Short mmCIF file of C-alpha atoms in Angstrom, two decimals:
data_model
loop_
_atom_site.label_atom_id
_atom_site.label_comp_id
_atom_site.label_asym_id
_atom_site.label_seq_id
_atom_site.Cartn_x
_atom_site.Cartn_y
_atom_site.Cartn_z
CA UNK A 1088 61.98 50.56 52.16
CA UNK A 1089 64.79 48.59 53.61
CA UNK A 1090 64.17 46.28 56.45
CA UNK A 1091 66.92 45.52 58.88
CA UNK A 1092 67.74 41.81 59.27
CA UNK A 1093 66.61 41.79 62.87
CA UNK A 1094 63.27 43.37 61.98
CA UNK A 1095 62.82 40.89 59.12
CA UNK A 1096 63.44 37.94 61.37
CA UNK A 1097 60.98 39.23 63.92
CA UNK A 1098 58.35 39.79 61.20
CA UNK A 1099 58.94 36.33 59.74
CA UNK A 1100 58.48 34.70 63.16
CA UNK A 1101 55.19 36.52 63.63
CA UNK A 1102 53.88 35.32 60.24
CA UNK A 1103 54.89 31.73 60.91
CA UNK A 1104 53.19 31.82 64.31
CA UNK A 1105 50.00 33.21 62.76
CA UNK A 1106 50.01 30.48 60.10
CA UNK A 1107 50.50 27.82 62.70
CA UNK A 1108 47.58 29.21 64.68
CA UNK A 1109 45.35 29.08 61.60
CA UNK A 1110 46.37 25.48 60.90
CA UNK A 1111 45.62 24.39 64.45
CA UNK A 1112 42.29 26.23 64.43
CA UNK A 1113 41.23 24.45 61.27
CA UNK A 1114 42.20 21.08 62.70
CA UNK A 1115 39.98 21.50 65.74
CA UNK A 1116 37.01 22.97 63.88
CA UNK A 1117 37.46 26.75 63.94
CA UNK A 1118 36.30 28.04 60.59
CA UNK A 1119 38.01 31.40 60.78
CA UNK A 1120 39.98 33.56 63.08
CA UNK A 1121 39.50 37.30 62.81
CA UNK A 1122 41.44 39.85 64.74
CA UNK A 1123 39.42 41.08 67.70
CA UNK A 1124 36.59 38.49 67.26
CA UNK A 1125 35.78 35.20 69.02
CA UNK A 1126 36.32 31.95 67.11
CA UNK A 1127 33.24 30.45 65.44
CA UNK A 1128 32.44 26.71 65.78
CA UNK A 1129 31.87 25.26 62.34
CA UNK A 1130 31.23 21.56 63.14
CA UNK A 1131 30.70 21.51 66.91
CA UNK A 1132 29.34 18.31 68.43
CA UNK A 1133 25.64 18.63 69.33
CA UNK A 1134 23.71 16.09 71.49
CA UNK A 1135 19.96 15.74 71.13
CA UNK A 1136 18.33 16.40 74.51
CA UNK A 1137 16.47 13.33 75.84
CA UNK A 1138 12.72 13.49 75.69
CA UNK A 1139 11.50 14.06 79.24
CA UNK A 1140 7.98 12.65 79.70
CA UNK A 1141 5.30 15.20 80.46
CA UNK A 1142 2.37 14.29 82.66
CA UNK A 1143 0.24 17.18 81.44
CA UNK A 1144 -1.97 15.10 79.14
CA UNK A 1145 -2.65 12.51 81.84
CA UNK A 1146 -3.38 15.15 84.46
CA UNK A 1147 -5.70 17.03 82.12
CA UNK A 1148 -7.78 13.90 81.52
CA UNK A 1149 -8.00 12.60 85.09
CA UNK A 1150 -8.22 15.77 87.17
CA UNK A 1151 -12.00 16.22 86.75
CA UNK A 1152 -12.49 12.81 88.39
CA UNK A 1153 -10.46 13.67 91.51
CA UNK A 1154 -12.19 15.47 94.37
CA UNK A 1155 -11.56 16.79 97.85
CA UNK A 1156 -13.57 15.19 100.65
CA UNK A 1157 -14.64 17.13 103.71
CA UNK A 1158 -16.03 15.26 106.70
CA UNK A 1159 -17.81 16.80 109.66
CA UNK A 1160 -18.25 14.96 112.95
CA UNK A 1161 -19.77 16.06 116.23
CA UNK A 1162 -17.66 15.63 119.35
CA UNK A 1163 -19.41 14.22 122.37
CA UNK A 1164 -18.00 15.62 125.57
CA UNK A 1165 -17.29 13.40 128.55
CA UNK A 1166 -20.00 15.21 130.44
CA UNK A 1167 -22.55 14.08 127.85
CA UNK A 1168 -21.88 10.35 128.08
CA UNK A 1169 -21.17 10.23 131.79
CA UNK A 1170 -18.36 7.74 131.30
CA UNK A 1171 -15.60 9.96 132.56
CA UNK A 1172 -13.44 8.75 129.69
CA UNK A 1173 -11.43 11.10 127.53
CA UNK A 1174 -12.61 11.68 123.97
CA UNK A 1175 -10.82 9.93 121.13
CA UNK A 1176 -8.88 13.05 120.22
CA UNK A 1177 -7.15 11.69 117.16
CA UNK A 1178 -10.23 10.01 115.72
CA UNK A 1179 -8.42 6.69 115.29
CA UNK A 1180 -10.35 4.67 117.84
CA UNK A 1181 -10.88 1.69 115.51
CA UNK A 1182 -7.18 1.12 114.93
CA UNK A 1183 -5.21 -1.32 117.09
CA UNK A 1184 -3.63 0.09 120.24
CA UNK A 1185 -0.24 0.46 118.58
CA UNK A 1186 1.44 3.85 119.13
CA UNK A 1187 3.53 3.69 115.96
CA UNK A 1188 0.57 2.67 113.80
CA UNK A 1189 -1.69 5.36 115.29
CA UNK A 1190 0.97 8.00 114.71
CA UNK A 1191 1.40 6.68 111.17
CA UNK A 1192 -2.26 7.41 110.33
CA UNK A 1193 -2.68 10.48 112.56
CA UNK A 1194 0.05 12.31 110.65
CA UNK A 1195 -1.46 11.35 107.30
CA UNK A 1196 -5.21 11.65 107.62
CA UNK A 1197 -5.33 15.44 107.35
CA UNK A 1198 -7.03 16.29 110.65
CA UNK A 1199 -6.61 19.95 111.45
CA UNK A 1200 -6.29 21.93 114.63
CA UNK A 1201 -9.57 21.52 116.45
CA UNK A 1202 -9.06 24.70 118.39
CA UNK A 1203 -9.83 26.90 115.38
CA UNK A 1204 -8.60 28.02 111.98
CA UNK A 1205 -4.98 28.86 111.33
CA UNK A 1206 -4.10 32.20 109.77
CA UNK A 1207 -3.27 32.82 106.13
CA UNK A 1208 0.47 32.34 106.65
CA UNK A 1209 -0.09 28.71 107.63
CA UNK A 1210 -2.52 28.13 104.72
CA UNK A 1211 -4.36 25.39 106.64
CA UNK A 1212 -8.08 25.31 107.23
CA UNK A 1213 -8.80 21.87 108.61
CA UNK A 1214 -11.23 22.73 111.37
CA UNK A 1215 -13.82 25.29 112.27
CA UNK A 1216 -16.53 25.94 114.82
CA UNK A 1217 -20.15 25.80 113.73
CA UNK A 1218 -21.70 29.13 114.70
CA UNK A 1219 -25.04 27.44 115.40
CA UNK A 1220 -23.59 24.85 117.71
CA UNK A 1221 -21.50 25.27 120.82
CA UNK A 1222 -19.78 21.96 120.17
CA UNK A 1223 -16.82 22.02 117.75
CA UNK A 1224 -17.35 20.26 114.45
CA UNK A 1225 -13.87 19.32 113.17
CA UNK A 1226 -13.46 18.88 109.46
CA UNK A 1227 -11.36 15.98 108.23
CA UNK A 1228 -9.77 16.80 104.90
CA UNK A 1229 -9.16 13.99 102.47
CA UNK A 1230 -9.24 13.11 98.80
CA UNK A 1231 -11.25 10.77 96.61
CA UNK A 1232 -12.12 9.98 93.00
CA UNK A 1233 -15.18 9.06 90.96
CA UNK A 1234 -15.38 5.50 89.67
CA UNK A 1235 -18.74 5.82 87.83
CA UNK A 1236 -20.58 8.52 85.95
CA UNK A 1237 -23.53 8.29 88.36
CA UNK A 1238 -21.56 9.60 91.33
CA UNK A 1239 -19.93 6.70 93.18
CA UNK A 1240 -16.52 7.68 94.55
CA UNK A 1241 -13.77 6.04 96.58
CA UNK A 1242 -11.82 7.36 99.56
CA UNK A 1243 -10.21 6.01 102.76
CA UNK A 1244 -12.16 4.66 105.70
CA UNK A 1245 -10.01 6.67 108.12
CA UNK A 1246 -11.11 9.85 106.32
CA UNK A 1247 -14.86 9.26 106.77
CA UNK A 1248 -15.07 7.21 109.96
CA UNK A 1249 -17.32 8.69 112.62
CA UNK A 1250 -18.41 11.36 110.14
CA UNK A 1251 -21.94 12.77 110.20
CA UNK A 1252 -21.87 14.89 107.04
CA UNK A 1253 -19.85 14.57 103.84
CA UNK A 1254 -19.08 17.18 101.21
CA UNK A 1255 -17.30 16.60 97.90
CA UNK A 1256 -15.47 19.49 96.24
CA UNK A 1257 -14.77 19.01 92.54
CA UNK A 1258 -11.75 20.41 90.74
CA UNK A 1259 -13.82 23.35 89.44
CA UNK A 1260 -14.81 24.33 92.98
CA UNK A 1261 -18.36 22.94 93.14
CA UNK A 1262 -19.43 21.63 96.55
CA UNK A 1263 -21.74 18.62 96.47
CA UNK A 1264 -23.34 16.69 99.33
CA UNK A 1265 -22.52 13.00 99.50
CA UNK A 1266 -23.81 10.04 101.46
CA UNK A 1267 -21.83 7.16 102.89
CA UNK A 1268 -22.51 3.85 101.12
CA UNK A 1269 -20.16 1.59 103.06
CA UNK A 1270 -16.77 1.16 104.69
CA UNK A 1271 -14.22 -1.59 105.13
CA UNK A 1272 -11.85 -0.85 108.05
CA UNK A 1273 -9.72 -3.91 107.34
CA UNK A 1274 -8.53 -2.47 104.04
CA UNK A 1275 -9.16 1.20 104.96
CA UNK A 1276 -11.55 1.79 102.07
CA UNK A 1277 -14.88 3.61 101.84
CA UNK A 1278 -17.43 4.43 99.15
CA UNK A 1279 -19.47 7.66 98.96
CA UNK A 1280 -22.28 8.58 96.53
CA UNK A 1281 -23.20 11.97 95.08
CA UNK A 1282 -26.77 12.29 93.80
CA UNK A 1283 -27.37 15.51 91.89
CA UNK A 1284 -28.56 14.21 88.52
CA UNK A 1285 -25.36 15.06 86.65
CA UNK A 1286 -22.90 12.81 84.89
CA UNK A 1287 -19.40 12.77 86.32
CA UNK A 1288 -16.00 12.18 84.77
CA UNK A 1289 -14.65 8.96 86.25
CA UNK A 1290 -11.54 6.79 86.11
CA UNK A 1291 -10.91 3.04 85.93
CA UNK A 1292 -8.73 0.75 88.00
CA UNK A 1293 -5.59 -0.61 86.37
CA UNK A 1294 -4.34 -4.18 86.34
CA UNK A 1295 -1.76 -3.64 89.06
CA UNK A 1296 -0.18 -7.04 88.42
CA UNK A 1297 1.55 -5.30 85.52
CA UNK A 1298 2.91 -2.51 87.70
CA UNK A 1299 6.69 -2.79 88.03
CA UNK A 1300 9.15 -1.19 90.38
CA UNK A 1301 10.52 1.84 88.55
CA UNK A 1302 7.30 2.68 86.66
CA UNK A 1303 6.28 6.34 86.54
CA UNK A 1304 3.20 7.27 88.60
CA UNK A 1305 1.23 10.47 89.22
CA UNK A 1306 -0.51 11.20 92.53
CA UNK A 1307 -3.44 13.64 92.57
CA UNK A 1308 -5.05 14.84 95.77
CA UNK A 1309 -5.79 17.52 98.32
CA UNK A 1310 -2.68 17.98 100.49
CA UNK A 1311 -3.14 20.29 103.48
CA UNK A 1312 -6.53 21.36 102.14
CA UNK A 1313 -4.95 23.32 99.28
CA UNK A 1314 -7.11 21.70 96.61
CA UNK A 1315 -6.14 19.72 93.54
CA UNK A 1316 -2.39 19.09 93.59
CA UNK A 1317 -0.33 16.86 91.31
CA UNK A 1318 2.96 15.17 92.16
CA UNK A 1319 4.95 12.56 90.27
CA UNK A 1320 7.40 9.80 91.10
CA UNK A 1321 8.06 6.12 90.60
CA UNK A 1322 6.97 2.85 92.12
CA UNK A 1323 9.59 2.17 94.79
CA UNK A 1324 8.50 -1.29 95.99
CA UNK A 1325 5.67 -3.83 95.95
CA UNK A 1326 4.08 -5.94 98.66
CA UNK A 1327 4.90 -3.70 101.63
CA UNK A 1328 3.60 -4.74 105.06
CA UNK A 1329 3.32 -1.74 107.40
CA UNK A 1330 1.40 -3.49 110.17
CA UNK A 1331 -1.91 -1.78 109.35
CA UNK A 1332 -3.92 -5.00 109.12
CA UNK A 1333 -4.08 -8.62 108.01
CA UNK A 1334 -4.35 -7.73 104.33
CA UNK A 1335 -1.33 -5.44 104.01
CA UNK A 1336 0.03 -5.56 100.46
CA UNK A 1337 0.90 -1.92 99.79
CA UNK A 1338 2.54 -0.35 96.76
CA UNK A 1339 5.29 2.03 97.86
CA UNK A 1340 5.79 5.19 95.81
CA UNK A 1341 8.15 8.15 96.10
CA UNK A 1342 5.75 10.81 94.78
CA UNK A 1343 5.24 13.60 97.29
CA UNK A 1344 2.19 12.66 99.37
CA UNK A 1345 1.12 14.64 102.43
CA UNK A 1346 -1.68 14.98 104.93
CA UNK A 1347 -4.95 15.36 103.07
CA UNK A 1348 -3.89 13.06 100.21
CA UNK A 1349 -5.63 10.17 101.99
CA UNK A 1350 -8.05 8.48 99.61
CA UNK A 1351 -6.56 10.13 96.54
CA UNK A 1352 -5.60 8.11 93.46
CA UNK A 1353 -2.20 7.27 92.03
CA UNK A 1354 -2.28 6.94 88.23
CA UNK A 1355 -0.13 5.23 85.66
CA UNK A 1356 0.69 7.07 82.44
CA UNK A 1357 -2.47 5.67 80.84
CA UNK A 1358 -4.63 7.51 83.36
CA UNK A 1359 -5.67 4.36 85.23
CA UNK A 1360 -5.67 4.06 89.02
CA UNK A 1361 -2.89 1.74 90.20
CA UNK A 1362 -3.31 2.52 93.90
CA UNK A 1363 -5.04 4.62 96.55
CA UNK A 1364 -2.94 6.85 98.83
CA UNK A 1365 -3.36 5.59 102.37
CA UNK A 1366 -0.31 6.26 104.52
CA UNK A 1367 3.09 7.89 104.59
CA UNK A 1368 6.18 7.24 106.63
CA UNK A 1369 7.48 10.49 108.03
CA UNK A 1370 9.19 11.59 111.25
CA UNK A 1371 7.90 15.13 110.74
CA UNK A 1372 4.44 14.61 109.27
CA UNK A 1373 5.53 15.93 105.87
CA UNK A 1374 6.52 13.96 102.81
CA UNK A 1375 9.94 12.33 102.78
CA UNK A 1376 9.27 10.30 99.64
CA UNK A 1377 7.84 7.19 101.29
CA UNK A 1378 4.12 6.73 100.65
CA UNK A 1379 1.94 3.63 100.59
CA UNK A 1380 -0.97 2.82 98.27
CA UNK A 1381 -3.70 0.21 98.45
CA UNK A 1382 -3.28 -1.82 95.22
CA UNK A 1383 -5.97 -1.42 92.58
CA UNK A 1384 -6.70 -5.16 92.61
CA UNK A 1385 -7.55 -5.07 96.32
CA UNK A 1386 -9.56 -1.86 96.02
CA UNK A 1387 -11.57 -3.00 93.00
CA UNK A 1388 -12.99 -6.09 94.71
CA UNK A 1389 -13.70 -4.32 98.00
CA UNK A 1390 -15.35 -1.36 96.26
CA UNK A 1391 -17.62 -3.66 94.26
CA UNK A 1392 -18.79 -5.35 97.47
CA UNK A 1393 -19.36 -2.00 99.19
CA UNK A 1394 -21.39 -0.68 96.27
CA UNK A 1395 -23.51 -3.82 96.22
CA UNK A 1396 -23.93 -4.64 99.92
CA UNK A 1397 -22.49 -1.74 101.92
CA UNK A 1398 -20.17 -4.22 103.67
CA UNK A 1399 -17.53 -6.77 102.76
CA UNK A 1400 -18.07 -10.41 103.66
CA UNK A 1401 -14.94 -12.52 103.75
CA UNK A 1402 -14.23 -16.19 104.04
CA UNK A 1403 -12.97 -17.48 107.39
CA UNK A 1404 -10.73 -20.47 108.07
CA UNK A 1405 -10.68 -20.20 111.86
CA UNK A 1406 -7.00 -20.88 112.55
CA UNK A 1407 -4.18 -19.01 114.24
CA UNK A 1408 -1.07 -18.97 112.08
CA UNK A 1409 2.57 -17.97 112.26
CA UNK A 1410 5.49 -17.71 109.81
CA UNK A 1411 7.57 -20.72 108.82
CA UNK A 1412 11.16 -19.92 109.72
CA UNK A 1413 14.07 -21.86 108.17
CA UNK A 1414 14.54 -23.65 111.51
CA UNK A 1415 10.87 -24.65 111.63
CA UNK A 1416 10.97 -25.79 108.01
CA UNK A 1417 14.03 -27.94 108.71
CA UNK A 1418 12.46 -29.49 111.81
CA UNK A 1419 9.41 -30.50 109.76
CA UNK A 1420 11.37 -31.76 106.78
CA UNK A 1421 9.83 -29.01 104.64
CA UNK A 1422 11.90 -28.00 101.65
CA UNK A 1423 11.38 -24.23 101.98
CA UNK A 1424 10.39 -21.64 104.55
CA UNK A 1425 7.19 -20.77 102.71
CA UNK A 1426 3.68 -21.39 103.97
CA UNK A 1427 1.72 -20.63 107.13
CA UNK A 1428 2.16 -22.76 110.25
CA UNK A 1429 -1.09 -23.46 112.12
CA UNK A 1430 -0.53 -22.60 115.77
CA UNK A 1431 -4.07 -23.61 116.75
CA UNK A 1432 -7.44 -24.32 115.19
CA UNK A 1433 -10.49 -22.77 116.81
CA UNK A 1434 -13.01 -25.29 118.09
CA UNK A 1435 -15.89 -23.61 116.25
CA UNK A 1436 -13.90 -22.83 113.13
CA UNK A 1437 -14.35 -24.49 109.72
CA UNK A 1438 -10.65 -25.41 109.60
CA UNK A 1439 -10.84 -27.68 112.63
CA UNK A 1440 -14.10 -29.21 111.44
CA UNK A 1441 -12.35 -30.12 108.17
CA UNK A 1442 -9.43 -31.74 110.02
CA UNK A 1443 -6.78 -29.01 110.09
CA UNK A 1444 -4.78 -29.25 113.31
CA UNK A 1445 -2.01 -27.40 115.11
CA UNK A 1446 1.34 -28.17 113.52
CA UNK A 1447 0.02 -28.33 109.96
CA UNK A 1448 1.73 -26.04 107.46
CA UNK A 1449 -0.70 -24.64 104.88
CA UNK A 1450 1.17 -24.46 101.58
CA UNK A 1451 -1.60 -23.97 99.01
CA UNK A 1452 -5.23 -22.86 98.67
CA UNK A 1453 -6.99 -24.07 95.52
CA UNK A 1454 -3.61 -24.64 93.90
CA UNK A 1455 -2.31 -21.13 94.72
CA UNK A 1456 0.94 -21.09 96.65
CA UNK A 1457 0.91 -19.64 100.15
CA UNK A 1458 4.14 -17.73 100.68
CA UNK A 1459 3.39 -16.36 104.15
CA UNK A 1460 0.64 -15.95 106.76
CA UNK A 1461 -0.29 -12.60 105.17
CA UNK A 1462 -0.70 -14.30 101.82
CA UNK A 1463 -2.97 -16.94 103.37
CA UNK A 1464 -5.12 -14.25 104.99
CA UNK A 1465 -5.50 -12.45 101.65
CA UNK A 1466 -6.33 -15.65 99.76
CA UNK A 1467 -8.97 -16.79 102.25
CA UNK A 1468 -10.40 -13.29 102.61
CA UNK A 1469 -10.94 -13.07 98.86
CA UNK A 1470 -13.43 -15.96 98.96
CA UNK A 1471 -17.06 -15.49 100.02
CA UNK A 1472 -18.40 -17.32 103.09
CA UNK A 1473 -19.63 -20.80 102.25
CA UNK A 1474 -17.12 -21.31 99.47
CA UNK A 1475 -15.54 -24.77 99.38
CA UNK A 1476 -11.77 -24.64 98.90
CA UNK A 1477 -8.99 -27.22 98.69
CA UNK A 1478 -6.33 -26.55 101.31
CA UNK A 1479 -2.97 -28.30 100.96
CA UNK A 1480 -1.13 -28.94 104.22
CA UNK A 1481 2.27 -30.37 105.08
CA UNK A 1482 1.74 -32.98 107.79
CA UNK A 1483 3.96 -35.80 109.07
CA UNK A 1484 6.51 -35.29 106.31
CA UNK A 1485 4.11 -35.28 103.34
CA UNK A 1486 1.46 -33.15 101.64
CA UNK A 1487 -2.23 -33.78 102.23
CA UNK A 1488 -5.33 -32.16 100.73
CA UNK A 1489 -8.16 -30.99 102.98
CA UNK A 1490 -11.48 -29.66 101.66
CA UNK A 1491 -12.82 -26.79 103.78
CA UNK A 1492 -16.18 -25.03 103.63
CA UNK A 1493 -15.24 -21.50 104.64
CA UNK A 1494 -17.20 -19.69 107.32
CA UNK A 1495 -17.98 -15.98 107.68
CA UNK A 1496 -15.23 -13.84 109.15
CA UNK A 1497 -16.44 -12.57 112.55
CA UNK A 1498 -16.69 -8.84 113.08
CA UNK A 1499 -13.85 -9.09 115.58
CA UNK A 1500 -11.15 -11.72 115.39
CA UNK A 1501 -11.53 -14.42 117.98
CA UNK A 1502 -8.61 -16.22 119.51
CA UNK A 1503 -8.65 -19.95 120.00
CA UNK A 1504 -8.99 -21.03 123.60
CA UNK A 1505 -6.51 -23.34 125.23
CA UNK A 1506 -6.14 -24.90 128.61
CA UNK A 1507 -5.23 -22.41 131.30
CA UNK A 1508 -1.63 -22.36 132.31
CA UNK A 1509 -1.19 -24.65 135.30
CA UNK A 1510 0.84 -23.76 138.33
CA UNK A 1511 4.24 -25.48 138.55
CA UNK A 1512 4.38 -28.75 140.41
CA UNK A 1513 7.11 -29.34 142.97
CA UNK A 1514 8.88 -32.11 141.04
CA UNK A 1515 10.93 -30.99 138.05
CA UNK A 1516 12.95 -32.61 135.27
CA UNK A 1517 15.90 -31.15 133.38
CA UNK A 1518 16.19 -31.19 129.59
CA UNK A 1519 19.88 -30.34 129.62
CA UNK A 1520 20.35 -30.42 125.83
CA UNK A 1521 17.66 -27.78 125.47
CA UNK A 1522 18.52 -25.69 128.51
CA UNK A 1523 15.05 -26.22 130.03
CA UNK A 1524 13.72 -27.30 133.39
CA UNK A 1525 10.15 -28.60 133.22
CA UNK A 1526 7.43 -30.17 135.32
CA UNK A 1527 4.21 -31.98 134.52
CA UNK A 1528 1.09 -29.88 134.29
CA UNK A 1529 -1.73 -30.36 136.78
CA UNK A 1530 -4.00 -31.86 134.14
CA UNK A 1531 -1.25 -34.16 132.85
CA UNK A 1532 -1.24 -32.59 129.40
CA UNK A 1533 2.03 -30.96 128.53
CA UNK A 1534 5.08 -29.78 130.43
CA UNK A 1535 5.35 -26.47 132.24
CA UNK A 1536 8.68 -24.66 131.83
CA UNK A 1537 9.96 -23.68 135.27
CA UNK A 1538 13.43 -22.41 134.32
CA UNK A 1539 15.36 -21.46 131.18
CA UNK A 1540 19.13 -21.37 130.83
CA UNK A 1541 19.84 -17.77 129.71
CA UNK A 1542 22.65 -19.00 127.43
CA UNK A 1543 20.51 -21.62 125.69
CA UNK A 1544 18.88 -21.66 122.26
CA UNK A 1545 15.52 -21.86 124.04
CA UNK A 1546 16.17 -18.49 125.69
CA UNK A 1547 17.28 -17.00 122.38
CA UNK A 1548 14.00 -18.09 120.82
CA UNK A 1549 11.88 -16.52 123.54
CA UNK A 1550 10.83 -19.50 125.65
CA UNK A 1551 10.01 -18.32 129.18
CA UNK A 1552 9.16 -19.86 132.54
CA UNK A 1553 5.43 -20.52 132.61
CA UNK A 1554 5.27 -21.60 128.97
CA UNK A 1555 3.60 -24.95 128.40
CA UNK A 1556 5.17 -27.45 125.97
CA UNK A 1557 2.22 -29.36 124.54
CA UNK A 1558 3.88 -31.27 121.70
CA UNK A 1559 7.22 -31.95 120.03
CA UNK A 1560 7.26 -32.76 116.32
CA UNK A 1561 3.45 -33.13 116.42
CA UNK A 1562 3.65 -35.77 119.18
CA UNK A 1563 1.97 -34.98 122.50
CA UNK A 1564 4.28 -34.80 125.49
CA UNK A 1565 3.27 -35.64 129.04
CA UNK A 1566 6.73 -36.09 130.50
CA UNK A 1567 10.41 -35.34 129.94
CA UNK A 1568 10.84 -38.80 128.42
CA UNK A 1569 8.49 -37.89 125.58
CA UNK A 1570 10.72 -34.93 124.71
CA UNK A 1571 13.88 -37.05 124.82
CA UNK A 1572 12.30 -39.63 122.53
CA UNK A 1573 11.17 -36.98 120.03
CA UNK A 1574 14.69 -35.55 119.96
CA UNK A 1575 16.24 -38.97 119.42
CA UNK A 1576 13.81 -39.71 116.57
CA UNK A 1577 14.73 -36.38 114.96
CA UNK A 1578 18.43 -37.20 115.09
CA UNK A 1579 17.81 -40.63 113.56
CA UNK A 1580 15.85 -38.97 110.74
CA UNK A 1581 18.78 -36.67 110.03
CA UNK A 1582 17.00 -33.51 111.21
CA UNK A 1583 18.85 -30.77 112.99
CA UNK A 1584 15.93 -29.38 115.00
CA UNK A 1585 12.72 -30.32 116.74
CA UNK A 1586 9.48 -28.31 116.58
CA UNK A 1587 7.92 -27.50 119.94
CA UNK A 1588 4.36 -26.32 120.36
CA UNK A 1589 4.23 -23.71 123.12
CA UNK A 1590 1.16 -22.34 124.88
CA UNK A 1591 1.31 -18.95 126.57
CA UNK A 1592 -1.56 -16.73 127.71
CA UNK A 1593 -4.11 -18.90 125.91
CA UNK A 1594 -2.23 -18.58 122.61
CA UNK A 1595 -0.20 -21.18 120.74
CA UNK A 1596 3.02 -20.80 118.78
CA UNK A 1597 5.76 -23.08 117.48
CA UNK A 1598 9.47 -22.85 118.22
CA UNK A 1599 12.24 -24.81 116.49
CA UNK A 1600 15.13 -25.84 118.75
CA UNK A 1601 18.37 -27.38 117.41
CA UNK A 1602 19.24 -30.89 118.56
CA UNK A 1603 22.52 -31.46 116.70
CA UNK A 1604 24.50 -31.12 119.92
CA UNK A 1605 22.26 -33.46 121.89
#
């Protein structure tokens, strides 16, 4: 069969194109090309999928130790007590009168609608009415966990406070009666005990000093009364202060924690408790990934005391303290802004008896550095009453050691008393460099501020008319000349600020004012 030249050329071009296609396919890894079939990858690149950690083994081991806690409490009507005062509707009466703090805990504690149960669509059953009692008996839903095989378990104080009956629900649905052993409102911890003769699965506290930001954690609890629920996340931060109390040192996690998780444990991947769920930050009341845990180290010591004594007894120094700002540190010749500045020492307190005075900066306790007032409160609170400790203070430009026999922390914090604020005297003096107008106090001790220049550093630092200046750089002042002299001495010493002790409303504080311009 003859083939015309044009047909031959066309056929030849097709063959060359097919060969080229095969060559290219082989170069890029196609093993074969068949008409009407998809190319097959002979040596395609394959990546091994990363091993994603599973929490199933941890959850399986620890879940039997985690329980739901139900708390019943009778409500006393205003007609019963005759006081005419409204009931504490949110059940947070022991917290400070701080709206943000009360909202913080109200949204987290798991208190349900006291007007009755919500329907199945809402899936919330936080409150009910006892059919044998006309008074409502709200049920606070929380979480907890066993810490011993004989039935001791830990939860939050704000879950059980004002409760009259306590029920523990295990992960297999058993309901067990529990009794309250003790509470510690300052750290928001409580211990319950179940006595039914059985042995319980329990968990241990971890060494939270080894917990690092970024570590995986697993939270187990009873959100919204649903029962055992597991969520996972990481440690987001350490040492958080949320204004809940003097011993704030929370671990922040991003695991989903909601109302009803209060008192539940947060585990590391070894199944040890690194923290206890206590609060969340949320504009809506639901989880936004910001939850706060009581560290295991704090909980362990408090729980031991509650199991032994039913209460926690803490050491007491008897001083009012404030932070050391960079300006205050510079005015005192202190190298850093760490420590706790003593604003006043209570007359009956062990600190004053040992020689600690206003203006001292406490930098160490028994050789442990004091980074802040919160740190000092935690260090002193960890000692038992009667313990003798060595307190290092910065005073008059050098460190001094003071031995203090700690007292017992009063049930309610007492404020040191100071002289009442005197009424301004007619004659005034002007401290132009500081922007202050002052007059001598009626008792001759200190200077009363009668006017403050709104554009001055004193105004920026919060000094107000009526404040009493009692000392400057630890030297008592009884007239404007004493202030001028203290400022001149500071300039000669090369300091850029002076430290004023201010009394207002029977409380003392220190304010650093620059003198470089004076």
